[in-house]
Amino acid sequence: MKKHRLRNRLIVLFLLLAYVCAIVLPYARQPAVTAATIEGFTASDFYGDSDTGQRARIISDNGEALAERIRLISQAEEEIILSTFDFNADDSGKMLLAALLSASQRGVHVSLLVDGLAYATGILGNPWFRALTREENVELKVYNPLNPLKPWNLMGRLHDKYLIADRTAYILGGRNCYDFFLGDHDGYKNYDWDVLVCCEDAGAFPSLDQLLEYFRSVWALDECHAVASRKEGKQEELLALYSRMQEEHADWFLPVDYKELTVPARRVRLVSNPIGPQVKEPVVFYTITELMEQAEESVSIHTPYILCDDWMLGQLADICISVPEVTMMTNSVANNGNPFGAMDYYANKEKLLGSGVGMLEYDSGVSYHGKCFTIDDRIAAVGSFNWDMRSAYLDTELMLVIDSPQLNRQLREAMGGYEQDALRVIDADSYDLAEGQTPQPLTPSKERRLKLLYYLAYWARFLM
């Protein structure tokens, strides 16, 4: 009997190990950049010499980010496209759902694209989302739904975040659709970035055409599954919420002159990863690092997490060799809300500094989630790409690269607001502290957790 139980346990253990291998092994080898991508990169493609009619503005405040989304949705007349990694039915999420529901009922077609993980954990069966998805003018698709029978696809995620309203304007950046990122709320929050782009001639809006082409290619994937619900949801509650929003936030629903609120852009280009759920060629990382290497004076990078393999560190070192001033700001270990990001930075800080980059650590107590960079006084870029192996090799990712001295200045000033409070790193163990600066202490319990995580999961850092 004991031998029989032991044999059964060994069989279960073997099957479990085989299942884990089926999840991990398809992603364990990181692809190299192809010759086609290398030959297709030209730095001059990201620069322009004349006004294209496209205009842009940085959205740095969470409250403003929610207001602008509601404004675009409320004034759309034909089509709304919303793609996001995560969407929750909390306060801000319900406001977005209410605005989308109202738009669909006045005849606007709504396309909602969400990641399979977010769908499984927050949308599936949720009555607030059912109120929207039961509408005839609403289509919901789920990217790579979680399927235990296809473990080899489980790690590939849709990480894009953008909103398109007709051909009026679009918002693209790093914010998910819930309270941590949108609205003025008490409690936990993340700081992040969006960029709003519009065009004086909606008929000639090249960056929007590029984004629409990207959306349609993802929407058409076999791995994107249409989901519909005819069950009753919280429709009346959402419509009542929309009425309250119109009363309490009347300014959100007023038309604005985007030309007055934006600055001209000489060129706007979208950079994207391959779109399937399988392991990916690191197109975004290669493209942005090669572009940075062409800088004449300075590159400034913000990222919440840093998890790099040797090739990625080599790309960063090449930038530091070519460019006089290269700085990168990330969360300090104590401030980092991502345990895997904190662990990897804790373990590899010295190696990262060895690339030659000047490191700043955001340490305010609020997790910094921003993903942006500037090059000299021309290029400003905002998007969803973290400087980690997941963004490089696993997820769909977007960065919007804009040639605009005015937008560059706008973004550099906003980035500087974070940097002035950040810790300036000297080496792996010390800082050049400004007067009154005191780093958050790394508590013994958190340090123990990071060390334990290092020993248990460092091998899987490319999945994090």
mmCIF file of N, CA, C and O in Angstrom, residues 161-252:
data_model
loop_
_atom_site.group_PDB
_atom_site.id
_atom_site.type_symbol
_atom_site.label_atom_id
_atom_site.label_comp_id
_atom_site.label_asym_id
_atom_site.label_seq_id
_atom_site.Cartn_x
_atom_site.Cartn_y
_atom_site.Cartn_z
ATOM 1 N N LYS A 161 -1.868 49.941 -23.812
ATOM 2 C CA LYS A 161 -2.898 50.772 -23.190
ATOM 3 C C LYS A 161 -3.145 51.992 -24.073
ATOM 4 O O LYS A 161 -2.285 52.877 -24.162
ATOM 5 N N TYR A 162 -4.310 52.042 -24.715
ATOM 6 C CA TYR A 162 -4.644 53.212 -25.528
ATOM 7 C C TYR A 162 -6.150 53.324 -25.694
ATOM 8 O O TYR A 162 -6.899 52.357 -25.543
ATOM 9 N N LEU A 163 -6.576 54.544 -26.004
ATOM 10 C CA LEU A 163 -7.981 54.871 -26.245
ATOM 11 C C LEU A 163 -8.054 55.721 -27.501
ATOM 12 O O LEU A 163 -7.354 56.732 -27.618
ATOM 13 N N ILE A 164 -8.906 55.324 -28.446
ATOM 14 C CA ILE A 164 -9.108 56.066 -29.696
ATOM 15 C C ILE A 164 -10.565 56.505 -29.757
ATOM 16 O O ILE A 164 -11.469 55.702 -29.532
ATOM 17 N N ALA A 165 -10.797 57.777 -30.066
ATOM 18 C CA ALA A 165 -12.145 58.305 -30.224
ATOM 19 C C ALA A 165 -12.285 58.891 -31.627
ATOM 20 O O ALA A 165 -11.672 59.917 -31.938
ATOM 21 N N ASP A 166 -13.097 58.221 -32.465
ATOM 22 C CA ASP A 166 -13.263 58.642 -33.858
ATOM 23 C C ASP A 166 -11.888 58.888 -34.477
ATOM 24 O O ASP A 166 -10.945 58.137 -34.228
ATOM 25 N N ARG A 167 -11.794 59.939 -35.277
ATOM 26 C CA ARG A 167 -10.492 60.410 -35.756
ATOM 27 C C ARG A 167 -10.143 61.740 -35.089
ATOM 28 O O ARG A 167 -9.362 62.538 -35.624
ATOM 29 N N THR A 168 -10.731 61.961 -33.929
ATOM 30 C CA THR A 168 -10.503 63.215 -33.206
ATOM 31 C C THR A 168 -9.162 63.220 -32.518
ATOM 32 O O THR A 168 -8.349 64.143 -32.667
ATOM 33 N N ALA A 169 -8.900 62.172 -31.702
ATOM 34 C CA ALA A 169 -7.691 62.122 -30.894
ATOM 35 C C ALA A 169 -7.541 60.719 -30.325
ATOM 36 O O ALA A 169 -8.477 59.909 -30.341
ATOM 37 N N TYR A 170 -6.361 60.438 -29.814
ATOM 38 C CA TYR A 170 -6.154 59.202 -29.063
ATOM 39 C C TYR A 170 -5.235 59.482 -27.882
ATOM 40 O O TYR A 170 -4.471 60.460 -27.864
ATOM 41 N N ILE A 171 -5.353 58.620 -26.872
ATOM 42 C CA ILE A 171 -4.491 58.659 -25.690
ATOM 43 C C ILE A 171 -3.744 57.342 -25.624
ATOM 44 O O ILE A 171 -4.348 56.269 -25.731
ATOM 45 N N LEU A 172 -2.427 57.414 -25.448
ATOM 46 C CA LEU A 172 -1.607 56.206 -25.360
ATOM 47 C C LEU A 172 -0.601 56.384 -24.231
ATOM 48 O O LEU A 172 -0.041 57.463 -24.057
ATOM 49 N N GLY A 173 -0.385 55.329 -23.465
ATOM 50 C CA GLY A 173 0.586 55.446 -22.372
ATOM 51 C C GLY A 173 0.713 54.182 -21.568
ATOM 52 O O GLY A 173 0.631 53.072 -22.110
ATOM 53 N N GLY A 174 0.890 54.357 -20.245
ATOM 54 C CA GLY A 174 1.152 53.228 -19.369
ATOM 55 C C GLY A 174 0.089 52.983 -18.338
ATOM 56 O O GLY A 174 0.265 52.118 -17.468
ATOM 57 N N ARG A 175 -1.029 53.696 -18.410
ATOM 58 C CA ARG A 175 -2.051 53.590 -17.365
ATOM 59 C C ARG A 175 -3.067 52.486 -17.670
ATOM 60 O O ARG A 175 -3.643 52.439 -18.744
ATOM 61 N N ASN A 176 -3.301 51.632 -16.672
ATOM 62 C CA ASN A 176 -4.407 50.696 -16.708
ATOM 63 C C ASN A 176 -5.699 51.414 -16.321
ATOM 64 O O ASN A 176 -5.679 52.561 -15.864
ATOM 65 N N CYS A 177 -6.822 50.709 -16.434
ATOM 66 C CA CYS A 177 -8.131 51.335 -16.227
ATOM 67 C C CYS A 177 -8.688 51.015 -14.843
ATOM 68 O O CYS A 177 -9.627 50.218 -14.705
ATOM 69 N N TYR A 178 -8.101 51.617 -13.825
ATOM 70 C CA TYR A 178 -8.657 51.516 -12.478
ATOM 71 C C TYR A 178 -8.016 52.552 -11.571
ATOM 72 O O TYR A 178 -7.166 53.341 -12.007
ATOM 73 N N ASP A 179 -8.429 52.547 -10.305
ATOM 74 C CA ASP A 179 -8.124 53.655 -9.398
ATOM 75 C C ASP A 179 -6.637 53.900 -9.173
ATOM 76 O O ASP A 179 -6.238 55.032 -8.903
ATOM 77 N N PHE A 180 -5.808 52.873 -9.221
ATOM 78 C CA PHE A 180 -4.374 53.076 -8.992
ATOM 79 C C PHE A 180 -3.790 54.066 -9.997
ATOM 80 O O PHE A 180 -2.788 54.726 -9.707
ATOM 81 N N PHE A 181 -4.406 54.166 -11.178
ATOM 82 C CA PHE A 181 -3.839 54.947 -12.277
ATOM 83 C C PHE A 181 -4.701 56.135 -12.702
ATOM 84 O O PHE A 181 -4.198 57.049 -13.351
ATOM 85 N N LEU A 182 -5.987 56.093 -12.394
ATOM 86 C CA LEU A 182 -6.918 57.099 -12.900
ATOM 87 C C LEU A 182 -7.711 57.719 -11.758
ATOM 88 O O LEU A 182 -8.198 57.018 -10.864
ATOM 89 N N GLY A 183 -7.863 59.040 -11.813
ATOM 90 C CA GLY A 183 -8.700 59.732 -10.841
ATOM 91 C C GLY A 183 -7.947 60.169 -9.598
ATOM 92 O O GLY A 183 -6.806 59.770 -9.354
ATOM 93 N N ASP A 184 -8.605 61.028 -8.832
ATOM 94 C CA ASP A 184 -8.044 61.530 -7.574
ATOM 95 C C ASP A 184 -8.644 60.736 -6.424
ATOM 96 O O ASP A 184 -9.751 61.038 -5.958
ATOM 97 N N HIS A 185 -7.938 59.720 -5.992
ATOM 98 C CA HIS A 185 -8.448 58.832 -4.955
ATOM 99 C C HIS A 185 -7.457 58.747 -3.800
ATOM 100 O O HIS A 185 -6.243 58.859 -3.989
ATOM 101 N N ASP A 186 -8.001 58.520 -2.624
ATOM 102 C CA ASP A 186 -7.144 58.252 -1.474
ATOM 103 C C ASP A 186 -6.632 56.817 -1.556
ATOM 104 O O ASP A 186 -7.176 55.980 -2.275
ATOM 105 N N GLY A 187 -5.613 56.539 -0.779
ATOM 106 C CA GLY A 187 -5.079 55.184 -0.744
ATOM 107 C C GLY A 187 -3.993 54.965 -1.771
ATOM 108 O O GLY A 187 -3.420 55.899 -2.332
ATOM 109 N N TYR A 188 -3.711 53.710 -2.038
ATOM 110 C CA TYR A 188 -2.603 53.332 -2.917
ATOM 111 C C TYR A 188 -2.808 53.898 -4.318
ATOM 112 O O TYR A 188 -3.923 53.925 -4.841
ATOM 113 N N LYS A 189 -1.714 54.332 -4.934
ATOM 114 C CA LYS A 189 -1.768 54.827 -6.303
ATOM 115 C C LYS A 189 -0.424 54.614 -6.977
ATOM 116 O O LYS A 189 0.599 54.374 -6.325
ATOM 117 N N ASN A 190 -0.425 54.707 -8.292
ATOM 118 C CA ASN A 190 0.788 54.687 -9.102
ATOM 119 C C ASN A 190 0.876 55.974 -9.897
ATOM 120 O O ASN A 190 -0.134 56.462 -10.409
ATOM 121 N N TYR A 191 2.085 56.515 -10.025
ATOM 122 C CA TYR A 191 2.312 57.648 -10.922
ATOM 123 C C TYR A 191 2.684 57.104 -12.291
ATOM 124 O O TYR A 191 3.497 56.184 -12.416
ATOM 125 N N ASP A 192 2.095 57.700 -13.333
ATOM 126 C CA ASP A 192 2.345 57.196 -14.684
ATOM 127 C C ASP A 192 2.211 58.331 -15.699
ATOM 128 O O ASP A 192 1.984 59.484 -15.334
ATOM 129 N N TRP A 193 2.300 57.973 -16.992
ATOM 130 C CA TRP A 193 2.264 58.955 -18.077
ATOM 131 C C TRP A 193 1.327 58.499 -19.189
ATOM 132 O O TRP A 193 1.198 57.311 -19.471
ATOM 133 N N ASP A 194 0.708 59.465 -19.839
ATOM 134 C CA ASP A 194 0.024 59.276 -21.120
ATOM 135 C C ASP A 194 0.443 60.420 -22.037
ATOM 136 O O ASP A 194 0.919 61.468 -21.582
ATOM 137 N N VAL A 195 0.203 60.219 -23.328
ATOM 138 C CA VAL A 195 0.307 61.321 -24.275
ATOM 139 C C VAL A 195 -0.990 61.356 -25.080
ATOM 140 O O VAL A 195 -1.501 60.315 -25.501
ATOM 141 N N LEU A 196 -1.554 62.555 -25.218
ATOM 142 C CA LEU A 196 -2.739 62.759 -26.053
ATOM 143 C C LEU A 196 -2.281 63.318 -27.392
ATOM 144 O O LEU A 196 -1.508 64.283 -27.428
ATOM 145 N N VAL A 197 -2.746 62.716 -28.466
ATOM 146 C CA VAL A 197 -2.350 63.136 -29.813
ATOM 147 C C VAL A 197 -3.603 63.460 -30.628
ATOM 148 O O VAL A 197 -4.575 62.697 -30.628
ATOM 149 N N CYS A 198 -3.576 64.588 -31.292
ATOM 150 C CA CYS A 198 -4.664 64.981 -32.192
ATOM 151 C C CYS A 198 -4.053 65.480 -33.493
ATOM 152 O O CYS A 198 -2.830 65.517 -33.641
ATOM 153 N N CYS A 199 -4.905 65.844 -34.444
ATOM 154 C CA CYS A 199 -4.405 66.304 -35.739
ATOM 155 C C CYS A 199 -5.337 67.367 -36.284
ATOM 156 O O CYS A 199 -6.571 67.253 -36.181
ATOM 157 N N GLU A 200 -4.761 68.430 -36.840
ATOM 158 C CA GLU A 200 -5.572 69.511 -37.406
ATOM 159 C C GLU A 200 -6.409 69.027 -38.588
ATOM 160 O O GLU A 200 -7.516 69.511 -38.808
ATOM 161 N N ASP A 201 -5.883 68.059 -39.348
ATOM 162 C CA ASP A 201 -6.615 67.469 -40.465
ATOM 163 C C ASP A 201 -6.844 66.004 -40.138
ATOM 164 O O ASP A 201 -5.953 65.170 -40.313
ATOM 165 N N ALA A 202 -8.033 65.686 -39.627
ATOM 166 C CA ALA A 202 -8.317 64.316 -39.201
ATOM 167 C C ALA A 202 -8.195 63.323 -40.352
ATOM 168 O O ALA A 202 -7.944 62.135 -40.131
ATOM 169 N N GLY A 203 -8.363 63.796 -41.568
ATOM 170 C CA GLY A 203 -8.237 62.901 -42.713
ATOM 171 C C GLY A 203 -6.814 62.503 -43.010
ATOM 172 O O GLY A 203 -6.578 61.484 -43.670
ATOM 173 N N ALA A 204 -5.868 63.290 -42.564
ATOM 174 C CA ALA A 204 -4.442 62.995 -42.764
ATOM 175 C C ALA A 204 -3.785 62.913 -41.393
ATOM 176 O O ALA A 204 -3.151 63.864 -40.927
ATOM 177 N N PHE A 205 -3.965 61.800 -40.737
ATOM 178 C CA PHE A 205 -3.553 61.599 -39.342
ATOM 179 C C PHE A 205 -2.688 60.336 -39.304
ATOM 180 O O PHE A 205 -3.133 59.270 -38.878
ATOM 181 N N PRO A 206 -1.430 60.418 -39.771
ATOM 182 C CA PRO A 206 -0.638 59.202 -40.010
ATOM 183 C C PRO A 206 -0.389 58.342 -38.772
ATOM 184 O O PRO A 206 -0.413 57.114 -38.863
ATOM 185 N N SER A 207 -0.158 58.954 -37.607
ATOM 186 C CA SER A 207 0.108 58.119 -36.431
ATOM 187 C C SER A 207 -1.151 57.392 -35.975
ATOM 188 O O SER A 207 -1.085 56.261 -35.475
ATOM 189 N N LEU A 208 -2.324 58.007 -36.153
ATOM 190 C CA LEU A 208 -3.570 57.323 -35.840
ATOM 191 C C LEU A 208 -3.780 56.151 -36.791
ATOM 192 O O LEU A 208 -4.202 55.059 -36.377
ATOM 193 N N ASP A 209 -3.481 56.358 -38.066
ATOM 194 C CA ASP A 209 -3.598 55.261 -39.028
ATOM 195 C C ASP A 209 -2.685 54.105 -38.634
ATOM 196 O O ASP A 209 -3.062 52.927 -38.758
ATOM 197 N N GLN A 210 -1.496 54.421 -38.148
ATOM 198 C CA GLN A 210 -0.569 53.378 -37.722
ATOM 199 C C GLN A 210 -1.119 52.631 -36.500
ATOM 200 O O GLN A 210 -1.059 51.395 -36.427
ATOM 201 N N LEU A 211 -1.690 53.375 -35.561
ATOM 202 C CA LEU A 211 -2.258 52.752 -34.367
ATOM 203 C C LEU A 211 -3.487 51.912 -34.720
ATOM 204 O O LEU A 211 -3.671 50.808 -34.181
ATOM 205 N N LEU A 212 -4.325 52.405 -35.611
ATOM 206 C CA LEU A 212 -5.497 51.636 -36.039
ATOM 207 C C LEU A 212 -5.088 50.348 -36.740
ATOM 208 O O LEU A 212 -5.699 49.289 -36.532
ATOM 209 N N GLU A 213 -4.070 50.423 -37.570
ATOM 210 C CA GLU A 213 -3.578 49.212 -38.249
ATOM 211 C C GLU A 213 -3.071 48.200 -37.228
ATOM 212 O O GLU A 213 -3.325 46.993 -37.344
ATOM 213 N N TYR A 214 -2.368 48.700 -36.209
ATOM 214 C CA TYR A 214 -1.879 47.818 -35.155
ATOM 215 C C TYR A 214 -3.056 47.167 -34.415
ATOM 216 O O TYR A 214 -3.074 45.949 -34.197
ATOM 217 N N PHE A 215 -4.041 47.983 -34.022
ATOM 218 C CA PHE A 215 -5.202 47.450 -33.312
ATOM 219 C C PHE A 215 -5.901 46.369 -34.130
ATOM 220 O O PHE A 215 -6.245 45.300 -33.605
ATOM 221 N N ARG A 216 -6.128 46.630 -35.396
ATOM 222 C CA ARG A 216 -6.848 45.672 -36.233
ATOM 223 C C ARG A 216 -6.077 44.363 -36.387
ATOM 224 O O ARG A 216 -6.671 43.285 -36.460
ATOM 225 N N SER A 217 -4.752 44.456 -36.418
ATOM 226 C CA SER A 217 -3.964 43.232 -36.538
ATOM 227 C C SER A 217 -4.068 42.378 -35.271
ATOM 228 O O SER A 217 -4.134 41.149 -35.348
ATOM 229 N N VAL A 218 -4.105 43.030 -34.111
ATOM 230 C CA VAL A 218 -4.282 42.281 -32.861
ATOM 231 C C VAL A 218 -5.699 41.737 -32.771
ATOM 232 O O VAL A 218 -5.931 40.574 -32.414
ATOM 233 N N TRP A 219 -6.677 42.560 -33.093
ATOM 234 C CA TRP A 219 -8.095 42.191 -33.028
ATOM 235 C C TRP A 219 -8.387 40.964 -33.889
ATOM 236 O O TRP A 219 -9.247 40.141 -33.549
ATOM 237 N N ALA A 220 -7.670 40.825 -35.012
ATOM 238 C CA ALA A 220 -7.914 39.730 -35.954
ATOM 239 C C ALA A 220 -7.195 38.440 -35.589
ATOM 240 O O ALA A 220 -7.410 37.410 -36.247
ATOM 241 N N LEU A 221 -6.367 38.446 -34.562
ATOM 242 C CA LEU A 221 -5.628 37.252 -34.176
ATOM 243 C C LEU A 221 -6.564 36.117 -33.783
ATOM 244 O O LEU A 221 -7.612 36.334 -33.172
ATOM 245 N N ASP A 222 -6.159 34.885 -34.096
ATOM 246 C CA ASP A 222 -6.911 33.725 -33.626
ATOM 247 C C ASP A 222 -6.929 33.651 -32.112
ATOM 248 O O ASP A 222 -7.855 33.088 -31.518
ATOM 249 N N GLU A 223 -5.893 34.222 -31.483
ATOM 250 C CA GLU A 223 -5.800 34.189 -30.018
ATOM 251 C C GLU A 223 -6.670 35.251 -29.348
ATOM 252 O O GLU A 223 -6.699 35.332 -28.120
ATOM 253 N N CYS A 224 -7.358 36.078 -30.131
ATOM 254 C CA CYS A 224 -8.316 37.042 -29.579
ATOM 255 C C CYS A 224 -9.722 36.477 -29.726
ATOM 256 O O CYS A 224 -10.199 36.279 -30.842
ATOM 257 N N HIS A 225 -10.367 36.219 -28.599
ATOM 258 C CA HIS A 225 -11.668 35.560 -28.606
ATOM 259 C C HIS A 225 -12.780 36.560 -28.287
ATOM 260 O O HIS A 225 -12.690 37.298 -27.294
ATOM 261 N N ALA A 226 -13.806 36.572 -29.107
ATOM 262 C CA ALA A 226 -14.964 37.438 -28.864
ATOM 263 C C ALA A 226 -15.782 36.883 -27.692
ATOM 264 O O ALA A 226 -15.996 35.671 -27.582
ATOM 265 N N VAL A 227 -16.224 37.791 -26.828
ATOM 266 C CA VAL A 227 -17.016 37.418 -25.653
ATOM 267 C C VAL A 227 -18.263 38.290 -25.637
ATOM 268 O O VAL A 227 -18.185 39.504 -25.809
ATOM 269 N N ALA A 228 -19.405 37.673 -25.437
ATOM 270 C CA ALA A 228 -20.661 38.427 -25.366
ATOM 271 C C ALA A 228 -21.470 37.934 -24.176
ATOM 272 O O ALA A 228 -21.327 36.795 -23.738
ATOM 273 N N SER A 229 -22.299 38.798 -23.651
ATOM 274 C CA SER A 229 -23.165 38.426 -22.542
ATOM 275 C C SER A 229 -24.543 39.015 -22.771
ATOM 276 O O SER A 229 -24.674 40.172 -23.158
ATOM 277 N N ARG A 230 -25.558 38.202 -22.532
ATOM 278 C CA ARG A 230 -26.927 38.691 -22.615
ATOM 279 C C ARG A 230 -27.583 38.720 -21.238
ATOM 280 O O ARG A 230 -28.765 39.008 -21.118
ATOM 281 N N LYS A 231 -26.814 38.410 -20.216
ATOM 282 C CA LYS A 231 -27.348 38.454 -18.859
ATOM 283 C C LYS A 231 -27.463 39.902 -18.391
ATOM 284 O O LYS A 231 -26.716 40.776 -18.828
ATOM 285 N N GLU A 232 -28.390 40.118 -17.495
ATOM 286 C CA GLU A 232 -28.568 41.452 -16.934
ATOM 287 C C GLU A 232 -27.345 41.854 -16.118
ATOM 288 O O GLU A 232 -26.712 41.027 -15.480
ATOM 289 N N GLY A 233 -27.052 43.131 -16.173
ATOM 290 C CA GLY A 233 -25.952 43.663 -15.379
ATOM 291 C C GLY A 233 -26.397 44.917 -14.658
ATOM 292 O O GLY A 233 -27.590 45.193 -14.513
ATOM 293 N N LYS A 234 -25.411 45.696 -14.235
ATOM 294 C CA LYS A 234 -25.691 46.913 -13.460
ATOM 295 C C LYS A 234 -25.931 48.102 -14.397
ATOM 296 O O LYS A 234 -25.339 49.175 -14.222
ATOM 297 N N GLN A 235 -26.799 47.914 -15.377
ATOM 298 C CA GLN A 235 -27.008 48.953 -16.381
ATOM 299 C C GLN A 235 -27.611 50.214 -15.770
ATOM 300 O O GLN A 235 -27.121 51.329 -16.014
ATOM 301 N N GLU A 236 -28.652 50.068 -14.987
ATOM 302 C CA GLU A 236 -29.304 51.241 -14.403
ATOM 303 C C GLU A 236 -28.346 51.987 -13.472
ATOM 304 O O GLU A 236 -28.340 53.223 -13.449
ATOM 305 N N GLU A 237 -27.560 51.236 -12.729
ATOM 306 C CA GLU A 237 -26.595 51.873 -11.829
ATOM 307 C C GLU A 237 -25.548 52.673 -12.615
ATOM 308 O O GLU A 237 -25.161 53.771 -12.201
ATOM 309 N N LEU A 238 -25.097 52.121 -13.752
ATOM 310 C CA LEU A 238 -24.113 52.847 -14.561
ATOM 311 C C LEU A 238 -24.717 54.111 -15.172
ATOM 312 O O LEU A 238 -24.053 55.161 -15.227
ATOM 313 N N LEU A 239 -25.942 54.024 -15.634
ATOM 314 C CA LEU A 239 -26.578 55.208 -16.213
ATOM 315 C C LEU A 239 -26.798 56.281 -15.146
ATOM 316 O O LEU A 239 -26.639 57.482 -15.418
ATOM 317 N N ALA A 240 -27.149 55.846 -13.925
ATOM 318 C CA ALA A 240 -27.294 56.811 -12.833
ATOM 319 C C ALA A 240 -25.948 57.431 -12.484
ATOM 320 O O ALA A 240 -25.849 58.638 -12.205
ATOM 321 N N LEU A 241 -24.887 56.619 -12.504
ATOM 322 C CA LEU A 241 -23.535 57.143 -12.248
ATOM 323 C C LEU A 241 -23.151 58.163 -13.313
ATOM 324 O O LEU A 241 -22.561 59.212 -12.999
ATOM 325 N N TYR A 242 -23.495 57.891 -14.562
ATOM 326 C CA TYR A 242 -23.164 58.827 -15.645
ATOM 327 C C TYR A 242 -23.855 60.175 -15.425
ATOM 328 O O TYR A 242 -23.253 61.238 -15.639
ATOM 329 N N SER A 243 -25.092 60.132 -14.981
ATOM 330 C CA SER A 243 -25.813 61.379 -14.695
ATOM 331 C C SER A 243 -25.135 62.146 -13.559
ATOM 332 O O SER A 243 -24.998 63.374 -13.630
ATOM 333 N N ARG A 244 -24.716 61.434 -12.527
ATOM 334 C CA ARG A 244 -24.016 62.106 -11.416
ATOM 335 C C ARG A 244 -22.697 62.696 -11.884
ATOM 336 O O ARG A 244 -22.310 63.794 -11.466
ATOM 337 N N MET A 245 -21.999 61.970 -12.740
ATOM 338 C CA MET A 245 -20.738 62.488 -13.270
ATOM 339 C C MET A 245 -20.971 63.790 -14.032
ATOM 340 O O MET A 245 -20.180 64.743 -13.910
ATOM 341 N N GLN A 246 -22.020 63.854 -14.808
ATOM 342 C CA GLN A 246 -22.319 65.069 -15.571
ATOM 343 C C GLN A 246 -22.630 66.251 -14.655
ATOM 344 O O GLN A 246 -22.329 67.392 -14.996
ATOM 345 N N GLU A 247 -23.221 65.963 -13.515
ATOM 346 C CA GLU A 247 -23.522 67.026 -12.556
ATOM 347 C C GLU A 247 -22.288 67.434 -11.757
ATOM 348 O O GLU A 247 -22.018 68.626 -11.580
ATOM 349 N N GLU A 248 -21.541 66.455 -11.263
ATOM 350 C CA GLU A 248 -20.426 66.728 -10.357
ATOM 351 C C GLU A 248 -19.140 67.101 -11.084
ATOM 352 O O GLU A 248 -18.269 67.755 -10.515
ATOM 353 N N HIS A 249 -19.015 66.679 -12.340
ATOM 354 C CA HIS A 249 -17.795 66.960 -13.117
ATOM 355 C C HIS A 249 -18.194 67.508 -14.486
ATOM 356 O O HIS A 249 -17.785 66.975 -15.523
ATOM 357 N N ALA A 250 -18.963 68.563 -14.480
ATOM 358 C CA ALA A 250 -19.488 69.109 -15.734
ATOM 359 C C ALA A 250 -18.373 69.479 -16.713
ATOM 360 O O ALA A 250 -18.542 69.376 -17.936
ATOM 361 N N ASP A 251 -17.227 69.894 -16.183
ATOM 362 C CA ASP A 251 -16.118 70.304 -17.049
ATOM 363 C C ASP A 251 -15.558 69.135 -17.858
ATOM 364 O O ASP A 251 -14.961 69.344 -18.919
ATOM 365 N N TRP A 252 -15.744 67.911 -17.398
ATOM 366 C CA TRP A 252 -15.261 66.759 -18.157
ATOM 367 C C TRP A 252 -15.998 66.606 -19.483
ATOM 368 O O TRP A 252 -15.475 65.985 -20.410
#
